[in-house]
């Protein structure tokens, strides 16, 4: 968070009351959403209500010991993030204070109060290479140069979107390559505007774009059930609801590791501290499957854990999505994960109840639905104002109380998002992971992404998928009968269908996120595994027709190896599958 | 320090008073009744004219004539290594007739959040000697792993067994000196309290323990303070003095009831089933105080115990807890009626930190696979039990019958062990292999083939497969 470096400090107010994270002040000269500093310790807060002379503030730090009568100082600037090189490979709290810098400044592992730090390092220099020349015309958003931010990402230095008038252009009068800090001017325009690498943007406002387009490319995830059955698009939205322990966080982390995005913004919103530590520990050593560079080189982490102040939990999703939009403006595909959006909604509820607002459903404020849709609307595949195209994909975990999806956060989220990955406590209990329920889940992007899969993976991708869906559907119906009469009472062909479905579930839908190889499955491998099961299916039904009993069919030696394809290294998988298919065919044909 | 006689309203555990000088949020208050009794409380709301005070020991006996003093500081816990071996009440006052406690320091009981960047990821295996935990839901140092139980179930026996048996295998030598137990009781009966105290005394554990006792007949509101005192002490011992601290908090359900009572007295808009909307945040501020810190010796491991009202895991207390803690151990009423000791149901149990705490060099290379495989097989057997009730065993295939037998033997041999048996991890995993060897090798698709080779127990009478 920027300490509103260039804004004028206005008239002080006086604290009138303190109740948890909500403080009221009198005589404060501030606008809605302005950042203020509260009390003698200067705790950071934001104006959330103004009524006559009384201003209500949500405070981003603990308020123990703060008294009425202490001063409140307004910065005159809305809650903003610092944007510029250095955000990747960083870890922030909910108001973009770098947690490593806080540790150093506080000299302790415990978070103290009243300590601020800029979101990006103001001293570090970056090697700037101009992309335009003196005399070139630029407008808002124009890329004037680049700096190598990490080994994966070139950071584009852009004219801030609010520099010039909407259709105004300006001429570059000076620009130079060299090493600069983020606050030094790298280019000057004939309007007198000076361009620095650092810009600020208010978090509650979407950055401007030209228009939103229909997404046609998948955000492949390396997760078989997602890519195979419920794909997400670049620029798409998805929700992962599920009770505790069903696999929301593991799914989000898998996406953060393996999704083919250029940039990942990962928001730990009101969840566990150790889960963030795990990401901080693992990501620097894990390779991005696309580039081979460390994952951290494309990742920005925001950690506002459950025990950190609740108001900063409310703001952390905005901090995250604003950073995501900024990289989108450079033409990148950004994937944003928020774990969990329910904690954000609860933070809204907590603040709202302190404000004594009229509660809506289950105590959530009436504006819950509006806030959720505003957030997901900021995702999309966009034409940017500088002519590039970029996307923000937003994936939100939802934590419904008691695992009951009929509650307001799940329901309001489902009305907005286009991909629904429903996690299931039953599947999780039997350690069927990912515990994504294939009956309840859906992706509305499936049809529009098919051309991509046909062209890039296999022509019959949609047909294979449909076959799998049909088998799983049939299995669902058969299981109901089995529950009544037992498997042996079914006719042989139906017993065989159950066996095929078992392999679909064990070898294809299940994927062990904790296994070095299995955790990531490229789309080609997803296709091959399905193909192998289909081969077994076709050969087995031929054998059955030729009079071979089911027991003999399922007893062939080669069959259990279907379950080993997932853990076979990617470069050996195709050959493994080929051999396996041959053996299955051979062994089955030998039976008749 | 200013004294007021300005109480305007008393409502449940809350007292409202007028003030003419500013009072800090969360500050400690002393209220002195007409007959000289002093009660403590905390500022819940403060504005220029009035404050709302939550009393810890109840408002009985307080009237408008009572005087109110604001101490100008938030609640503190006096900490020192000398607390080891001491028994305190729920507000932190000694009740064991021991010497006065001379604090090293007085620490704010709310406790600042650990910077996620400063945490060290927990991955040191704690051997509890309980197979259902070590084998299937491994506990690690710095984890928060609650026991979800029901009223009348033997969760205390299990907690005591863990406290007695817990060791970190590699370092057994210097274990004793650096291991400490903090026991925080909230609203438990005197009988339960005695059970714990007797065990602590019998095993000599008391010497390395600090006990905080808020019993069923102690003030309910005090329960909101007790775990914070306990955790402040735990953090001090762990991160200042290098101890590995195990914190047992029981019963979190009583703690949550106290929160609900305060919420109701404040006429707050209630959340689910009448519990405050901020209960998640409040609980997180307790549970997240478990952990390890980079560059620090000690650790805080938490085993909170809660009784699920009506055995309902979707009730807000277990639900919100499960959303915060790193797993849960389920004590099950049916298994208890079957006589299993401990009656742990592994299917809904989980240890989220298991993966990094087990495997080659930590426990054993086959551990992960064995546990996954047992889960899958037991779940399948469990499912079949329903079916068997309808169609009978004869209607099931040979494969199905094997899974049914597996489920039975798993409960009888793996879960069942008694509260005095201490199994090391090898023993636990070997029992696991005994059971898995009931199933055909090909069914073991979750274990790496090399481990099947190494550990699968071939049936002795089985014929050598003809190589044709
Ligand atoms: N794909 C997976 N592969 C293996 N284990 C998984 C997978 N997904 C979830 N798990 C297991 O389930 C546990 C809970 O998952 P998590 O994502 O933390 O749940 P949630 O966030 O929904 O509470 C994990 O600790 C892990 O043991
Ligand atoms: Mg989670």
PDB file of N, CA and C in Angstrom, chain A residues 16-20 63-68 99-100 103 109-111 242-245 270 272-274 277 306-307 313 343 350 399-402 430-431 482-484 502 506 510 563-564, chain B residues 22-26 45-48 112-113 115-119 121 272 278 280-281 284 288 319 322-326 328 347-349 352 375 379 383 387 390-391 399 444-447:
ATOM      1  N   UNK A  16     -14.405   9.303  18.047  1.00  0.00           N
ATOM      2  CA  UNK A  16     -15.608   9.416  18.859  1.00  0.00           C
ATOM      3  C   UNK A  16     -15.887   8.086  19.577  1.00  0.00           C
ATOM      4  N   UNK A  17     -15.710   6.954  18.856  1.00  0.00           N
ATOM      5  CA  UNK A  17     -15.977   5.654  19.477  1.00  0.00           C
ATOM      6  C   UNK A  17     -15.130   4.566  18.829  1.00  0.00           C
ATOM      7  N   UNK A  18     -14.927   3.482  19.556  1.00  0.00           N
ATOM      8  CA  UNK A  18     -14.175   2.340  19.037  1.00  0.00           C
ATOM      9  C   UNK A  18     -14.941   1.066  19.359  1.00  0.00           C
ATOM     10  N   UNK A  19     -15.189   0.254  18.340  1.00  0.00           N
ATOM     11  CA  UNK A  19     -15.820  -1.038  18.571  1.00  0.00           C
ATOM     12  C   UNK A  19     -15.165  -2.018  17.610  1.00  0.00           C
ATOM     13  N   UNK A  20     -14.210  -2.782  18.114  1.00  0.00           N
ATOM     14  CA  UNK A  20     -13.483  -3.699  17.243  1.00  0.00           C
ATOM     15  C   UNK A  20     -12.855  -2.932  16.100  1.00  0.00           C
ATOM     16  N   UNK A  63      -7.342  -2.833  17.148  1.00  0.00           N
ATOM     17  CA  UNK A  63      -7.618  -1.534  17.768  1.00  0.00           C
ATOM     18  C   UNK A  63      -7.555  -1.556  19.298  1.00  0.00           C
ATOM     19  N   UNK A  64      -7.057  -2.654  19.878  1.00  0.00           N
ATOM     20  CA  UNK A  64      -6.960  -2.708  21.341  1.00  0.00           C
ATOM     21  C   UNK A  64      -6.256  -1.476  21.880  1.00  0.00           C
ATOM     22  N   UNK A  65      -6.833  -0.884  22.912  1.00  0.00           N
ATOM     23  CA  UNK A  65      -6.181   0.231  23.584  1.00  0.00           C
ATOM     24  C   UNK A  65      -6.425   1.591  22.938  1.00  0.00           C
ATOM     25  N   UNK A  66      -7.000   1.624  21.753  1.00  0.00           N
ATOM     26  CA  UNK A  66      -7.275   2.905  21.098  1.00  0.00           C
ATOM     27  C   UNK A  66      -8.459   3.584  21.811  1.00  0.00           C
ATOM     28  N   UNK A  67      -8.352   4.878  22.095  1.00  0.00           N
ATOM     29  CA  UNK A  67      -9.399   5.561  22.859  1.00  0.00           C
ATOM     30  C   UNK A  67     -10.057   6.682  22.074  1.00  0.00           C
ATOM     31  N   UNK A  68     -11.279   6.989  22.455  1.00  0.00           N
ATOM     32  CA  UNK A  68     -11.905   8.218  21.972  1.00  0.00           C
ATOM     33  C   UNK A  68     -11.006   9.390  22.326  1.00  0.00           C
ATOM     34  N   UNK A  99       4.987  -8.630   3.375  1.00  0.00           N
ATOM     35  CA  UNK A  99       5.145  -9.276   4.679  1.00  0.00           C
ATOM     36  C   UNK A  99       6.605  -9.481   5.055  1.00  0.00           C
ATOM     37  N   UNK A 100       7.473  -9.621   4.067  1.00  0.00           N
ATOM     38  CA  UNK A 100       8.888  -9.772   4.410  1.00  0.00           C
ATOM     39  C   UNK A 100       9.444  -8.451   4.942  1.00  0.00           C
ATOM     40  N   UNK A 103       8.243  -7.971   8.482  1.00  0.00           N
ATOM     41  CA  UNK A 103       9.013  -8.775   9.430  1.00  0.00           C
ATOM     42  C   UNK A 103      10.300  -8.047   9.813  1.00  0.00           C
ATOM     43  N   UNK A 109       8.497 -12.013  14.531  1.00  0.00           N
ATOM     44  CA  UNK A 109       7.668 -12.898  13.717  1.00  0.00           C
ATOM     45  C   UNK A 109       6.193 -12.582  13.902  1.00  0.00           C
ATOM     46  N   UNK A 110       5.896 -11.742  14.880  1.00  0.00           N
ATOM     47  CA  UNK A 110       4.500 -11.403  15.136  1.00  0.00           C
ATOM     48  C   UNK A 110       4.182 -10.038  14.549  1.00  0.00           C
ATOM     49  N   UNK A 111       2.974  -9.905  14.003  1.00  0.00           N
ATOM     50  CA  UNK A 111       2.617  -8.662  13.336  1.00  0.00           C
ATOM     51  C   UNK A 111       2.260  -7.584  14.350  1.00  0.00           C
ATOM     52  N   UNK A 242     -17.274 -26.157  -1.309  1.00  0.00           N
ATOM     53  CA  UNK A 242     -17.169 -27.461  -0.667  1.00  0.00           C
ATOM     54  C   UNK A 242     -16.953 -27.304   0.821  1.00  0.00           C
ATOM     55  N   UNK A 243     -17.382 -28.310   1.587  1.00  0.00           N
ATOM     56  CA  UNK A 243     -17.189 -28.261   3.033  1.00  0.00           C
ATOM     57  C   UNK A 243     -15.700 -28.356   3.379  1.00  0.00           C
ATOM     58  N   UNK A 244     -15.351 -28.187   4.637  1.00  0.00           N
ATOM     59  CA  UNK A 244     -13.929 -28.247   4.987  1.00  0.00           C
ATOM     60  C   UNK A 244     -13.392 -29.647   4.739  1.00  0.00           C
ATOM     61  N   UNK A 245     -12.161 -29.676   4.254  1.00  0.00           N
ATOM     62  CA  UNK A 245     -11.526 -30.962   4.002  1.00  0.00           C
ATOM     63  C   UNK A 245     -11.897 -31.594   2.676  1.00  0.00           C
ATOM     64  N   UNK A 270      -8.476 -14.940   4.607  1.00  0.00           N
ATOM     65  CA  UNK A 270      -9.092 -15.434   5.837  1.00  0.00           C
ATOM     66  C   UNK A 270      -8.926 -16.920   6.041  1.00  0.00           C
ATOM     67  N   UNK A 272      -5.781 -20.370   6.456  1.00  0.00           N
ATOM     68  CA  UNK A 272      -4.720 -20.755   7.392  1.00  0.00           C
ATOM     69  C   UNK A 272      -3.346 -20.156   7.067  1.00  0.00           C
ATOM     70  N   UNK A 273      -2.621 -19.808   8.122  1.00  0.00           N
ATOM     71  CA  UNK A 273      -1.274 -19.288   7.940  1.00  0.00           C
ATOM     72  C   UNK A 273      -0.349 -20.304   7.308  1.00  0.00           C
ATOM     73  N   UNK A 274      -0.436 -21.553   7.772  1.00  0.00           N
ATOM     74  CA  UNK A 274       0.481 -22.569   7.260  1.00  0.00           C
ATOM     75  C   UNK A 274       0.283 -22.848   5.775  1.00  0.00           C
ATOM     76  N   UNK A 277       2.358 -20.367   4.092  1.00  0.00           N
ATOM     77  CA  UNK A 277       3.769 -20.726   4.277  1.00  0.00           C
ATOM     78  C   UNK A 277       4.165 -21.826   3.301  1.00  0.00           C
ATOM     79  N   UNK A 306      -6.739 -15.917   8.588  1.00  0.00           N
ATOM     80  CA  UNK A 306      -7.963 -15.787   9.395  1.00  0.00           C
ATOM     81  C   UNK A 306      -7.767 -14.998  10.682  1.00  0.00           C
ATOM     82  N   UNK A 307      -6.530 -14.992  11.194  1.00  0.00           N
ATOM     83  CA  UNK A 307      -6.297 -14.291  12.456  1.00  0.00           C
ATOM     84  C   UNK A 307      -5.792 -12.879  12.240  1.00  0.00           C
ATOM     85  N   UNK A 313      -9.112  -8.232   5.450  1.00  0.00           N
ATOM     86  CA  UNK A 313      -9.622  -9.396   4.724  1.00  0.00           C
ATOM     87  C   UNK A 313     -10.640  -8.940   3.686  1.00  0.00           C
ATOM     88  N   UNK A 343     -14.855 -16.052   3.237  1.00  0.00           N
ATOM     89  CA  UNK A 343     -14.265 -15.283   4.340  1.00  0.00           C
ATOM     90  C   UNK A 343     -14.344 -13.792   4.046  1.00  0.00           C
ATOM     91  N   UNK A 350     -19.360  -8.861   8.996  1.00  0.00           N
ATOM     92  CA  UNK A 350     -18.922  -8.411  10.308  1.00  0.00           C
ATOM     93  C   UNK A 350     -18.893  -6.884  10.391  1.00  0.00           C
ATOM     94  N   UNK A 399     -16.776 -21.479   0.955  1.00  0.00           N
ATOM     95  CA  UNK A 399     -16.804 -22.355   2.129  1.00  0.00           C
ATOM     96  C   UNK A 399     -18.184 -22.308   2.787  1.00  0.00           C
ATOM     97  N   UNK A 400     -19.124 -23.068   2.265  1.00  0.00           N
ATOM     98  CA  UNK A 400     -20.482 -22.971   2.802  1.00  0.00           C
ATOM     99  C   UNK A 400     -20.576 -23.591   4.200  1.00  0.00           C
ATOM    100  N   UNK A 401     -21.246 -22.909   5.130  1.00  0.00           N
ATOM    101  CA  UNK A 401     -21.421 -23.477   6.460  1.00  0.00           C
ATOM    102  C   UNK A 401     -22.070 -24.855   6.380  1.00  0.00           C
ATOM    103  N   UNK A 402     -21.500 -25.814   7.067  1.00  0.00           N
ATOM    104  CA  UNK A 402     -22.067 -27.150   7.078  1.00  0.00           C
ATOM    105  C   UNK A 402     -22.059 -27.815   5.711  1.00  0.00           C
ATOM    106  N   UNK A 430     -13.871 -40.901   1.196  1.00  0.00           N
ATOM    107  CA  UNK A 430     -13.296 -42.148   0.682  1.00  0.00           C
ATOM    108  C   UNK A 430     -11.998 -41.897  -0.064  1.00  0.00           C
ATOM    109  N   UNK A 431     -11.472 -40.686   0.102  1.00  0.00           N
ATOM    110  CA  UNK A 431     -10.207 -40.293  -0.515  1.00  0.00           C
ATOM    111  C   UNK A 431     -10.249 -40.421  -2.041  1.00  0.00           C
ATOM    112  N   UNK A 482     -27.827 -51.363  -7.670  1.00  0.00           N
ATOM    113  CA  UNK A 482     -26.900 -52.199  -6.907  1.00  0.00           C
ATOM    114  C   UNK A 482     -27.142 -52.033  -5.413  1.00  0.00           C
ATOM    115  N   UNK A 483     -27.448 -50.825  -4.999  1.00  0.00           N
ATOM    116  CA  UNK A 483     -27.714 -50.582  -3.581  1.00  0.00           C
ATOM    117  C   UNK A 483     -28.884 -51.415  -3.070  1.00  0.00           C
ATOM    118  N   UNK A 484     -29.730 -51.830  -3.974  1.00  0.00           N
ATOM    119  CA  UNK A 484     -30.900 -52.607  -3.562  1.00  0.00           C
ATOM    120  C   UNK A 484     -30.698 -54.110  -3.687  1.00  0.00           C
ATOM    121  N   UNK A 502     -15.559 -47.898 -13.071  1.00  0.00           N
ATOM    122  CA  UNK A 502     -14.607 -47.907 -11.964  1.00  0.00           C
ATOM    123  C   UNK A 502     -13.238 -47.416 -12.438  1.00  0.00           C
ATOM    124  N   UNK A 506     -11.143 -44.328 -11.094  1.00  0.00           N
ATOM    125  CA  UNK A 506      -9.854 -44.527 -10.428  1.00  0.00           C
ATOM    126  C   UNK A 506      -8.665 -44.041 -11.263  1.00  0.00           C
ATOM    127  N   UNK A 510      -9.722 -39.529 -10.712  1.00  0.00           N
ATOM    128  CA  UNK A 510      -8.896 -39.322  -9.537  1.00  0.00           C
ATOM    129  C   UNK A 510      -7.507 -38.883  -9.951  1.00  0.00           C
ATOM    130  N   UNK A 563      -4.502 -48.143 -13.875  1.00  0.00           N
ATOM    131  CA  UNK A 563      -4.386 -47.239 -12.733  1.00  0.00           C
ATOM    132  C   UNK A 563      -2.986 -46.683 -12.541  1.00  0.00           C
ATOM    133  N   UNK A 564      -2.044 -47.156 -13.331  1.00  0.00           N
ATOM    134  CA  UNK A 564      -0.671 -46.686 -13.155  1.00  0.00           C
ATOM    135  C   UNK A 564      -0.260 -45.658 -14.205  1.00  0.00           C
TER     136      UNK A 564
ATOM    137  N   UNK B  22     -11.476   9.702  28.068  1.00  0.00           N
ATOM    138  CA  UNK B  22     -11.459   8.592  27.094  1.00  0.00           C
ATOM    139  C   UNK B  22     -10.934   7.288  27.706  1.00  0.00           C
ATOM    140  N   UNK B  23     -11.551   6.187  27.289  1.00  0.00           N
ATOM    141  CA  UNK B  23     -11.146   4.864  27.757  1.00  0.00           C
ATOM    142  C   UNK B  23     -10.787   4.037  26.532  1.00  0.00           C
ATOM    143  N   UNK B  24      -9.718   3.305  26.588  1.00  0.00           N
ATOM    144  CA  UNK B  24      -9.259   2.539  25.428  1.00  0.00           C
ATOM    145  C   UNK B  24     -10.081   1.274  25.196  1.00  0.00           C
ATOM    146  N   UNK B  25     -10.211   0.916  23.939  1.00  0.00           N
ATOM    147  CA  UNK B  25     -10.910  -0.301  23.561  1.00  0.00           C
ATOM    148  C   UNK B  25     -10.143  -1.508  24.112  1.00  0.00           C
ATOM    149  N   UNK B  26     -10.880  -2.508  24.650  1.00  0.00           N
ATOM    150  CA  UNK B  26     -10.258  -3.744  25.153  1.00  0.00           C
ATOM    151  C   UNK B  26      -9.581  -3.593  26.518  1.00  0.00           C
ATOM    152  N   UNK B  45     -16.796  -1.761  23.983  1.00  0.00           N
ATOM    153  CA  UNK B  45     -17.221  -0.661  23.129  1.00  0.00           C
ATOM    154  C   UNK B  45     -16.861   0.589  23.878  1.00  0.00           C
ATOM    155  N   UNK B  46     -16.276   1.552  23.209  1.00  0.00           N
ATOM    156  CA  UNK B  46     -15.994   2.785  23.930  1.00  0.00           C
ATOM    157  C   UNK B  46     -16.334   3.973  23.062  1.00  0.00           C
ATOM    158  N   UNK B  47     -17.043   4.940  23.633  1.00  0.00           N
ATOM    159  CA  UNK B  47     -17.260   6.181  22.909  1.00  0.00           C
ATOM    160  C   UNK B  47     -17.047   7.307  23.910  1.00  0.00           C
ATOM    161  N   UNK B  48     -17.107   8.554  23.457  1.00  0.00           N
ATOM    162  CA  UNK B  48     -16.681   9.623  24.362  1.00  0.00           C
ATOM    163  C   UNK B  48     -17.492   9.681  25.653  1.00  0.00           C
ATOM    164  N   UNK B 112      -0.510 -11.172  19.116  1.00  0.00           N
ATOM    165  CA  UNK B 112      -0.460 -10.695  17.735  1.00  0.00           C
ATOM    166  C   UNK B 112      -0.423 -11.897  16.795  1.00  0.00           C
ATOM    167  N   UNK B 113      -0.901 -11.683  15.574  1.00  0.00           N
ATOM    168  CA  UNK B 113      -0.885 -12.760  14.584  1.00  0.00           C
ATOM    169  C   UNK B 113       0.542 -13.055  14.155  1.00  0.00           C
ATOM    170  N   UNK B 115       3.186 -13.532  11.535  1.00  0.00           N
ATOM    171  CA  UNK B 115       3.368 -13.147  10.139  1.00  0.00           C
ATOM    172  C   UNK B 115       3.507 -14.434   9.312  1.00  0.00           C
ATOM    173  N   UNK B 116       2.632 -14.637   8.303  1.00  0.00           N
ATOM    174  CA  UNK B 116       2.712 -15.896   7.546  1.00  0.00           C
ATOM    175  C   UNK B 116       4.090 -16.102   6.919  1.00  0.00           C
ATOM    176  N   UNK B 117       4.757 -14.987   6.640  1.00  0.00           N
ATOM    177  CA  UNK B 117       6.089 -15.073   6.060  1.00  0.00           C
ATOM    178  C   UNK B 117       7.097 -15.621   7.066  1.00  0.00           C
ATOM    179  N   UNK B 118       6.805 -15.447   8.352  1.00  0.00           N
ATOM    180  CA  UNK B 118       7.764 -15.862   9.387  1.00  0.00           C
ATOM    181  C   UNK B 118       7.538 -17.287   9.867  1.00  0.00           C
ATOM    182  N   UNK B 119       6.457 -17.907   9.397  1.00  0.00           N
ATOM    183  CA  UNK B 119       6.177 -19.262   9.859  1.00  0.00           C
ATOM    184  C   UNK B 119       7.130 -20.260   9.224  1.00  0.00           C
ATOM    185  N   UNK B 121       7.025 -24.172   8.048  1.00  0.00           N
ATOM    186  CA  UNK B 121       5.994 -25.168   7.773  1.00  0.00           C
ATOM    187  C   UNK B 121       6.201 -26.388   8.667  1.00  0.00           C
ATOM    188  N   UNK B 272     -25.452 -17.998  12.385  1.00  0.00           N
ATOM    189  CA  UNK B 272     -26.087 -19.312  12.366  1.00  0.00           C
ATOM    190  C   UNK B 272     -26.355 -19.849  13.766  1.00  0.00           C
ATOM    191  N   UNK B 278     -19.074 -13.261  14.139  1.00  0.00           N
ATOM    192  CA  UNK B 278     -17.611 -13.187  14.127  1.00  0.00           C
ATOM    193  C   UNK B 278     -16.970 -14.398  14.790  1.00  0.00           C
ATOM    194  N   UNK B 280     -16.094 -17.264  13.632  1.00  0.00           N
ATOM    195  CA  UNK B 280     -14.984 -17.809  12.842  1.00  0.00           C
ATOM    196  C   UNK B 280     -13.693 -17.046  13.146  1.00  0.00           C
ATOM    197  N   UNK B 281     -13.787 -15.711  13.094  1.00  0.00           N
ATOM    198  CA  UNK B 281     -12.613 -14.884  13.344  1.00  0.00           C
ATOM    199  C   UNK B 281     -12.103 -15.092  14.762  1.00  0.00           C
ATOM    200  N   UNK B 284     -10.433 -18.420  15.068  1.00  0.00           N
ATOM    201  CA  UNK B 284      -9.171 -18.396  14.332  1.00  0.00           C
ATOM    202  C   UNK B 284      -8.085 -17.732  15.164  1.00  0.00           C
ATOM    203  N   UNK B 288      -5.092 -20.294  15.360  1.00  0.00           N
ATOM    204  CA  UNK B 288      -3.918 -19.915  14.556  1.00  0.00           C
ATOM    205  C   UNK B 288      -2.696 -19.618  15.423  1.00  0.00           C
ATOM    206  N   UNK B 319     -18.094 -27.077  12.719  1.00  0.00           N
ATOM    207  CA  UNK B 319     -17.961 -26.614  11.335  1.00  0.00           C
ATOM    208  C   UNK B 319     -16.908 -25.514  11.241  1.00  0.00           C
ATOM    209  N   UNK B 322     -13.447 -26.875  12.062  1.00  0.00           N
ATOM    210  CA  UNK B 322     -12.863 -27.661  10.976  1.00  0.00           C
ATOM    211  C   UNK B 322     -12.367 -26.796   9.830  1.00  0.00           C
ATOM    212  N   UNK B 323     -13.005 -25.645   9.640  1.00  0.00           N
ATOM    213  CA  UNK B 323     -12.560 -24.731   8.592  1.00  0.00           C
ATOM    214  C   UNK B 323     -11.251 -24.041   8.953  1.00  0.00           C
ATOM    215  N   UNK B 324     -10.901 -24.063  10.241  1.00  0.00           N
ATOM    216  CA  UNK B 324      -9.685 -23.354  10.656  1.00  0.00           C
ATOM    217  C   UNK B 324      -8.541 -24.322  10.972  1.00  0.00           C
ATOM    218  N   UNK B 325      -8.883 -25.433  11.631  1.00  0.00           N
ATOM    219  CA  UNK B 325      -7.832 -26.323  12.099  1.00  0.00           C
ATOM    220  C   UNK B 325      -7.251 -27.139  10.946  1.00  0.00           C
ATOM    221  N   UNK B 326      -6.157 -27.798  11.224  1.00  0.00           N
ATOM    222  CA  UNK B 326      -5.484 -28.567  10.184  1.00  0.00           C
ATOM    223  C   UNK B 326      -5.920 -30.024  10.249  1.00  0.00           C
ATOM    224  N   UNK B 328      -9.066 -32.983  11.690  1.00  0.00           N
ATOM    225  CA  UNK B 328      -9.844 -33.310  12.878  1.00  0.00           C
ATOM    226  C   UNK B 328      -9.808 -34.817  13.082  1.00  0.00           C
ATOM    227  N   UNK B 347     -12.655 -42.318   8.690  1.00  0.00           N
ATOM    228  CA  UNK B 347     -13.132 -41.797   7.399  1.00  0.00           C
ATOM    229  C   UNK B 347     -13.362 -40.289   7.426  1.00  0.00           C
ATOM    230  N   UNK B 348     -14.135 -39.778   8.369  1.00  0.00           N
ATOM    231  CA  UNK B 348     -14.280 -38.311   8.403  1.00  0.00           C
ATOM    232  C   UNK B 348     -13.116 -37.624   9.106  1.00  0.00           C
ATOM    233  N   UNK B 349     -12.141 -38.366   9.599  1.00  0.00           N
ATOM    234  CA  UNK B 349     -10.973 -37.734  10.220  1.00  0.00           C
ATOM    235  C   UNK B 349      -9.988 -37.321   9.137  1.00  0.00           C
ATOM    236  N   UNK B 352      -4.344 -32.588   7.772  1.00  0.00           N
ATOM    237  CA  UNK B 352      -3.927 -31.879   6.555  1.00  0.00           C
ATOM    238  C   UNK B 352      -2.422 -31.745   6.446  1.00  0.00           C
ATOM    239  N   UNK B 375      -7.663 -46.345   3.529  1.00  0.00           N
ATOM    240  CA  UNK B 375      -8.840 -45.486   3.430  1.00  0.00           C
ATOM    241  C   UNK B 375      -9.796 -45.992   2.371  1.00  0.00           C
ATOM    242  N   UNK B 379     -13.391 -47.620   3.213  1.00  0.00           N
ATOM    243  CA  UNK B 379     -14.589 -46.927   2.719  1.00  0.00           C
ATOM    244  C   UNK B 379     -15.442 -47.877   1.893  1.00  0.00           C
ATOM    245  N   UNK B 383     -19.281 -49.170   2.830  1.00  0.00           N
ATOM    246  CA  UNK B 383     -20.423 -49.074   1.908  1.00  0.00           C
ATOM    247  C   UNK B 383     -21.145 -50.406   1.794  1.00  0.00           C
ATOM    248  N   UNK B 387     -25.263 -52.680   2.168  1.00  0.00           N
ATOM    249  CA  UNK B 387     -25.818 -53.585   1.175  1.00  0.00           C
ATOM    250  C   UNK B 387     -26.040 -54.980   1.772  1.00  0.00           C
ATOM    251  N   UNK B 390     -29.159 -55.784   3.380  1.00  0.00           N
ATOM    252  CA  UNK B 390     -30.323 -55.999   2.523  1.00  0.00           C
ATOM    253  C   UNK B 390     -30.256 -57.331   1.794  1.00  0.00           C
ATOM    254  N   UNK B 391     -29.125 -57.596   1.160  1.00  0.00           N
ATOM    255  CA  UNK B 391     -29.084 -58.778   0.284  1.00  0.00           C
ATOM    256  C   UNK B 391     -28.366 -59.980   0.905  1.00  0.00           C
ATOM    257  N   UNK B 399     -14.902 -60.700  -4.226  1.00  0.00           N
ATOM    258  CA  UNK B 399     -14.160 -59.466  -4.008  1.00  0.00           C
ATOM    259  C   UNK B 399     -14.846 -58.639  -2.913  1.00  0.00           C
ATOM    260  N   UNK B 444      -4.222 -53.223  -4.898  1.00  0.00           N
ATOM    261  CA  UNK B 444      -3.481 -52.204  -4.159  1.00  0.00           C
ATOM    262  C   UNK B 444      -2.904 -51.157  -5.102  1.00  0.00           C
ATOM    263  N   UNK B 445      -3.795 -50.376  -5.717  1.00  0.00           N
ATOM    264  CA  UNK B 445      -3.315 -49.459  -6.741  1.00  0.00           C
ATOM    265  C   UNK B 445      -2.830 -48.131  -6.171  1.00  0.00           C
ATOM    266  N   UNK B 446      -2.893 -47.961  -4.864  1.00  0.00           N
ATOM    267  CA  UNK B 446      -2.431 -46.686  -4.306  1.00  0.00           C
ATOM    268  C   UNK B 446      -1.040 -46.790  -3.689  1.00  0.00           C
ATOM    269  N   UNK B 447      -0.523 -47.997  -3.660  1.00  0.00           N
ATOM    270  CA  UNK B 447       0.805 -48.179  -3.086  1.00  0.00           C
ATOM    271  C   UNK B 447       1.781 -48.406  -4.225  1.00  0.00           C
TER     272      UNK B 447
END
